[in-house]
Coordinates of C-alpha atoms in Angstrom, one line a residue:
X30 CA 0.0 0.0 0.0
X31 CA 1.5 3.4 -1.1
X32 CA 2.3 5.8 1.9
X33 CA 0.7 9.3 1.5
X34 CA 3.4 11.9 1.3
X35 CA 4.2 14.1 4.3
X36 CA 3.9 17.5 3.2
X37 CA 6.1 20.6 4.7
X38 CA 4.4 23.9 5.2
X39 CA 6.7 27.2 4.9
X40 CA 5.0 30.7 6.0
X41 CA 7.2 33.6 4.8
X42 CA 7.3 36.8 7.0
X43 CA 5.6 39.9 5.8
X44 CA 3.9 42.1 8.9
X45 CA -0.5 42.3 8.0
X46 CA 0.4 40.6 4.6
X47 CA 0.3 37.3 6.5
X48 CA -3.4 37.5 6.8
X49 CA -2.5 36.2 3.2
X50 CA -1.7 32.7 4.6
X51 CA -4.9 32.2 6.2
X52 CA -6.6 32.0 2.9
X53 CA -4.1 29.5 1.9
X54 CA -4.6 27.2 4.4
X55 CA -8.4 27.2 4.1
X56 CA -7.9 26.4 0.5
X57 CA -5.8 23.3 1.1
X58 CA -8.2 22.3 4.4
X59 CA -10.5 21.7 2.3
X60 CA -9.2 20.1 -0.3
X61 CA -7.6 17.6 1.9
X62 CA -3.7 18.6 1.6
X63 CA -2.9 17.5 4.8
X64 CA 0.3 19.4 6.4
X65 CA 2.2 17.5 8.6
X66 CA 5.3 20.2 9.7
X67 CA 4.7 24.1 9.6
X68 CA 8.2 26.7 9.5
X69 CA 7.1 30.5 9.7
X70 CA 9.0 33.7 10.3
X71 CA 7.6 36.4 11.4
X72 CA 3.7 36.7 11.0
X73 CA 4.5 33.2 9.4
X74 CA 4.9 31.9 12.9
X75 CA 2.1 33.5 14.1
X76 CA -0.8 32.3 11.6
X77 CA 1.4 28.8 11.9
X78 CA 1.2 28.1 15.7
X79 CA -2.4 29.4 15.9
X80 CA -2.7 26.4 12.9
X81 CA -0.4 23.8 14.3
X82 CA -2.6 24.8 17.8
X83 CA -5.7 23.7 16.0
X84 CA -5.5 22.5 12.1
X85 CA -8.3 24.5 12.1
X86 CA -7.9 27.2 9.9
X87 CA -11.5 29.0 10.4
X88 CA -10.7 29.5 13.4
X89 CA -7.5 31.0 13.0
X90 CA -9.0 33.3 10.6
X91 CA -12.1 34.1 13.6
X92 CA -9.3 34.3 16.3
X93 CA -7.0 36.4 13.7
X94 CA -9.9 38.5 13.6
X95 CA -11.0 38.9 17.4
X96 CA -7.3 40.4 18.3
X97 CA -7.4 43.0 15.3
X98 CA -10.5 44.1 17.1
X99 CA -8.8 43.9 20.7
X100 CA -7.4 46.6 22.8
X101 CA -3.9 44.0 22.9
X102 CA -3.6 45.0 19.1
X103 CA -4.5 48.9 19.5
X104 CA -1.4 48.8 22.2
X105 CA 0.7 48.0 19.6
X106 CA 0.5 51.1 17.6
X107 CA 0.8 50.2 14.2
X108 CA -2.4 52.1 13.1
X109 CA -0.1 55.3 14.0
X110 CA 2.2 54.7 11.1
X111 CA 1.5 56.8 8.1
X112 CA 1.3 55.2 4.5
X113 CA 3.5 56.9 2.2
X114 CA 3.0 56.5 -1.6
X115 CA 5.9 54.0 -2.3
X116 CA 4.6 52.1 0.9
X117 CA 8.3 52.0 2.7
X118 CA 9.1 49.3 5.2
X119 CA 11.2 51.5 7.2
X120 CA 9.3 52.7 10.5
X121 CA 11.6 55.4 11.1
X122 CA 10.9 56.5 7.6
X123 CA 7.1 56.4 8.5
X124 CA 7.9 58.8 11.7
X125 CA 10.2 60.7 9.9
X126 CA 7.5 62.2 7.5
X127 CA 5.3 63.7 10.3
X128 CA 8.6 65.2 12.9
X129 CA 12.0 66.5 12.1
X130 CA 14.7 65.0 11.1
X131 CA 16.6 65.6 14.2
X132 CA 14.1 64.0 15.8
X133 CA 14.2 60.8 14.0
X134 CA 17.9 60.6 14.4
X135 CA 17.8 61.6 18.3
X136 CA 15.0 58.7 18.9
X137 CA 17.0 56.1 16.4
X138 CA 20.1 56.7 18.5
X139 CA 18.6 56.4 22.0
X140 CA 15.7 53.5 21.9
X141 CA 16.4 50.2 20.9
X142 CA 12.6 49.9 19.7
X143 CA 9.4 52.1 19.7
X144 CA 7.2 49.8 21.2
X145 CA 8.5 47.8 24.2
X146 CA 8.4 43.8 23.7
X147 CA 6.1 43.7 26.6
X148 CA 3.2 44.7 24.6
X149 CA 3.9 42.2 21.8
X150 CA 4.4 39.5 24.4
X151 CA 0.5 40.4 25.2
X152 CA -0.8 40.2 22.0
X153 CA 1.0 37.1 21.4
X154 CA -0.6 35.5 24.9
X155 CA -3.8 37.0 23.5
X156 CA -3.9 35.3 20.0
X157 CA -2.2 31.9 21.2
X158 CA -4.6 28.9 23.0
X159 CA -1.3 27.3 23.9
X160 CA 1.6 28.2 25.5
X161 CA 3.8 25.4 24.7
X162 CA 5.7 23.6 21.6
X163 CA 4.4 20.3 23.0
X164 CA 1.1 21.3 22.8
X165 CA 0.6 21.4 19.5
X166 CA -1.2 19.0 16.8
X167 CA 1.9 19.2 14.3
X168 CA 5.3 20.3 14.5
X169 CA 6.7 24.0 14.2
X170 CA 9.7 25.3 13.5
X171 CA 10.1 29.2 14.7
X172 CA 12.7 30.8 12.9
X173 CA 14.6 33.9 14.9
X174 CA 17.7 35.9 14.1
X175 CA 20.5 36.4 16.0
X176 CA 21.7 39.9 14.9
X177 CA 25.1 39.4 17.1
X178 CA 26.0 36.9 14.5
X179 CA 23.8 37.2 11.6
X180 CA 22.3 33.3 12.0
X181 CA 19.3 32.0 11.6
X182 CA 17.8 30.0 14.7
X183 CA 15.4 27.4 14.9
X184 CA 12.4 27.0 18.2
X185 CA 10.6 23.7 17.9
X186 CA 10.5 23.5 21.7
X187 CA 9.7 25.1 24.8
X188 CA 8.4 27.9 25.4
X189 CA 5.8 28.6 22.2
X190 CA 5.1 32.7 23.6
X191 CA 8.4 33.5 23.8
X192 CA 9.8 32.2 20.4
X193 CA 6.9 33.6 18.8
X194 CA 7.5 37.0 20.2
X195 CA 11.4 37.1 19.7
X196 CA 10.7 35.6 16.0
X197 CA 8.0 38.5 15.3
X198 CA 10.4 41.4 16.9
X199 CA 10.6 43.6 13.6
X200 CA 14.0 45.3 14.3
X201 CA 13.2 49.8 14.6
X202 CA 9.8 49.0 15.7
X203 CA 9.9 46.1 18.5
X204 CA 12.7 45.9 20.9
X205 CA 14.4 43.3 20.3
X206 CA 15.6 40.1 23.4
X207 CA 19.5 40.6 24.6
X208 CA 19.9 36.8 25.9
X209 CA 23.2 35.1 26.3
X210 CA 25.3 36.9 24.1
X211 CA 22.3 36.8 21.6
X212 CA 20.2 39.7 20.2
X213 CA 17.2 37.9 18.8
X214 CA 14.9 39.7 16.1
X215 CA 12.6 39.0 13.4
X216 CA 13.3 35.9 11.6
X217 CA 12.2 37.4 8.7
X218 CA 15.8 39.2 8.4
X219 CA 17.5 36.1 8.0
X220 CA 14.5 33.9 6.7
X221 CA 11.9 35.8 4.9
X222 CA 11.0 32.9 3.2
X223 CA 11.9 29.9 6.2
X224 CA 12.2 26.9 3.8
X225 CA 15.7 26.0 5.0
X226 CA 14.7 24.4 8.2
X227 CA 11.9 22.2 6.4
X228 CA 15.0 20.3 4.5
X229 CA 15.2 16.9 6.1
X230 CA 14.3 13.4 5.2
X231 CA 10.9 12.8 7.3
X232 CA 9.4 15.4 4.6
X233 CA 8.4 14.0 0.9
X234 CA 7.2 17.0 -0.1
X235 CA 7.1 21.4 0.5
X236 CA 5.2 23.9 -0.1
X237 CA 6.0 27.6 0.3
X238 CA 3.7 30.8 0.8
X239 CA 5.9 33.7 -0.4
X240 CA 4.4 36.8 0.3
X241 CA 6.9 39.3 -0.6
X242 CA 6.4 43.0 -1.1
X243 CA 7.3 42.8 -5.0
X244 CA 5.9 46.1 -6.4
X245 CA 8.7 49.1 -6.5
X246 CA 7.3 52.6 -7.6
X247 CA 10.3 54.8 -9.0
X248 CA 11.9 56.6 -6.2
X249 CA 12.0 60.1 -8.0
X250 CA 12.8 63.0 -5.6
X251 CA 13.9 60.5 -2.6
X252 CA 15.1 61.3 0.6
X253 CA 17.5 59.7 2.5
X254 CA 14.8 57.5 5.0
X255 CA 13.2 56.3 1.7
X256 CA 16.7 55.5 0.5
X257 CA 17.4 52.7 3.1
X258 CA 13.6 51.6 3.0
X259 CA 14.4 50.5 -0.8
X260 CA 17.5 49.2 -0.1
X261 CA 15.9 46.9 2.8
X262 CA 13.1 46.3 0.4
X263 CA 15.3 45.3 -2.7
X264 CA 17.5 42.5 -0.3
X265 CA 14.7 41.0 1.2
X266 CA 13.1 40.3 -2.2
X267 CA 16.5 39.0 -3.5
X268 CA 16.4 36.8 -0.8
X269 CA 13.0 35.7 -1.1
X270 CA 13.5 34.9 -4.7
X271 CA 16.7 32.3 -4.1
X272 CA 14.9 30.3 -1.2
X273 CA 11.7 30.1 -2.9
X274 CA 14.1 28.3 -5.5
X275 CA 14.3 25.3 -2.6
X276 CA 10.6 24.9 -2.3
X277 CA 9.3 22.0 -4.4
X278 CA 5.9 24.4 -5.3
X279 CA 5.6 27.9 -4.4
X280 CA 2.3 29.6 -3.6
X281 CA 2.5 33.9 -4.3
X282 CA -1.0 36.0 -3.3
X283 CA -1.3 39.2 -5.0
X284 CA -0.5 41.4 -1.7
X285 CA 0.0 44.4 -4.2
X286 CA 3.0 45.6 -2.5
X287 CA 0.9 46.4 0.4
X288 CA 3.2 47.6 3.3
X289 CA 3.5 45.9 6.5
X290 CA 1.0 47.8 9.1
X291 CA -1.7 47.9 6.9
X292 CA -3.4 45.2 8.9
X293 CA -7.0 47.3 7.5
X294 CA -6.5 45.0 4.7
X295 CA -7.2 41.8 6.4
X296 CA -10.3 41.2 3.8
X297 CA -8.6 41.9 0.4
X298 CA -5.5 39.6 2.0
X299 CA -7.5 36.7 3.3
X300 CA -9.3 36.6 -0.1
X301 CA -6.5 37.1 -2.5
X302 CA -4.6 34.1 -0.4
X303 CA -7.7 31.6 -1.3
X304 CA -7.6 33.0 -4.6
X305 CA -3.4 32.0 -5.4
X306 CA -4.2 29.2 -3.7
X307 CA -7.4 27.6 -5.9
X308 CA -5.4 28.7 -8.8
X309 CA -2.7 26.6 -7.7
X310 CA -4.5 23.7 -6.8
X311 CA -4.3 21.7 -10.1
X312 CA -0.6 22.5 -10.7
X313 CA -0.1 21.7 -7.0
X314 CA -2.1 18.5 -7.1
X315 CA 0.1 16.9 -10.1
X316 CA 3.5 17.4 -9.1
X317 CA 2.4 15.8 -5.5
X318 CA 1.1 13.2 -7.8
X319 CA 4.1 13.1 -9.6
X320 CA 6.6 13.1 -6.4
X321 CA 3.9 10.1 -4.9
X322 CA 5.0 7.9 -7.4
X323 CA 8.4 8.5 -7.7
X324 CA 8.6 8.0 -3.8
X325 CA 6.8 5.0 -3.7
X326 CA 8.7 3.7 -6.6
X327 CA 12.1 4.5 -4.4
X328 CA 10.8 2.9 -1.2
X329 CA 9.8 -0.1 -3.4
X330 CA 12.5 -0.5 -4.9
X331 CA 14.7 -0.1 -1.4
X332 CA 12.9 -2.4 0.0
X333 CA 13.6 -4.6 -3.0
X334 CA 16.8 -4.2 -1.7
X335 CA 17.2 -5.2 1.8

């Protein structure tokens, strides 16, 4: 009898784009793609350990939907930032349109972070029904960065909160955790896309959600802030693009370069993640077929062998 194939899940990072991944994993619910091992960074952890809590993803979507209407999501200010027209992922680029310059620069060089980790730490608690790696329906890997040395860490136990928290610490706007040496921040620096950690043997097959901020405006008449935003911008897509290269099928919503506070967009990114996915389904559906027979055939002929 031929063994189903276990299927890896990768969630790339991407602030309120992430609500992208919800739709996703409706999508493959319900057409019984069952995943077996989750990796996020970022928001990608998030919307994974709310579905490795439950493998339910309605109500991830109805839980996801509960804390953008809570007073734990208010505390975290993101509905302050202000939207420019390119849509710039730099928070102090945000600030620096509505205060002085010498502002920006006195505030960069004195906090670590604009919002203390305390109040992420609550929302976190907030959105979570478990507290622990252990007690979870599936495994999940929570990738972090060390900005000390510029690696990429891996959480699949402990405590669930905390590795969460540290992996969803977007450096400028969260502080981030000093621990042992270690300054751990957003995995999404190091793993925008975390499909390194799902490369091992117990997987047969992976799937990746990429949910990159693609779209570049020209810069024009550009200002030093919305110099480095672009820069960030243009490395993390680069960086994207390779590891989505290691994913054996790569899902892409249309989050039409949406920046990453504009959690108001839950609807549109919900939706547009069902949409990528249905359109992938067929495509999706053959190469699993395709890598089910070619993996029984190896086992077979293994076996064959012994």
């Amino acid at each position: 009898m031929s063994r189903k194939l276990r299927i890896g899940l990768a969630l790339a990072s991407g602030g309120a784009r992430g609500a992208a991944h919800i739709g996703v994993l409706q999508v493959l619910h319900k057409n019984d793609i069952p995943i077996h091992s989750i990796a996020g960074s970022s928001v990608g952890a998030v919307i994974g350990a709310l579905y490795a809590a439950t493998l339910d993803p309605d109500w991830v979507e109805k839980r996801y939907r509960e804390y953008l209407s809570s007073t734990r999501f208010r505390e975290i200010g993101t509905h302050h930032l202000r939207k420019g027209s390119k849509g710039e992922d730099s928070f102090f680029d945000q600030l620096g349109r509505s205060v002085k310059d010498k502002l920006v620069i006195t505030l960069a060089l004195s906090r670590k972070g604009i919002v203390d980790r305390k109040r992420l730490v609550r929302s976190i608690e907030f959105l979570l029904p478990v507290r622990e790696f252990s007690d979870l329906k599936i495994p999940l890997r929570v990738v972090v960065t060390d900005l000390n040395t510029g690696s990429e860490l891996v959480f699949t136990s402990g405590d669930l909160v905390e590795a969460v928290v540290q992996s969803s610490s977007i450096p400028g706007f969260v502080s981030p955790l000093s621990k042992n040496e270690q300054v751990l921040a957003d995995g999404g620096v190091t793993a925008p896309l975390p499909i390194n950690c799902l490369s091992n043997s117990a997987l047969d097959f992976t799937i990746a959600v990429d949910i990159a901020r693609r779209e570049m405006e020209s810069l024009g008449n550009f200002n030093l802030m919305e110099l480095i935003a672009r820069s960030e911008q243009v490395t993390s897509v680069k960086l994207s693009n390779e590891l989505s290269k290691k994913a054996d099928f790569v899902i892409k919503p249309d989050v039409a370069g949406a920046h990453w506070s504009e959690f108001h967009r839950i609807d549109e990114f919900i939706e547009n993640g069902r949409a990528a996915a249905l359109d992938a389904l067929p495509f999706l559906k053959e190469q699993m077929n395709q890598r089910r027979r070619w993996t029984n055939f190896l086992r077979k002929w293994v076996k064959g062998m012994v």
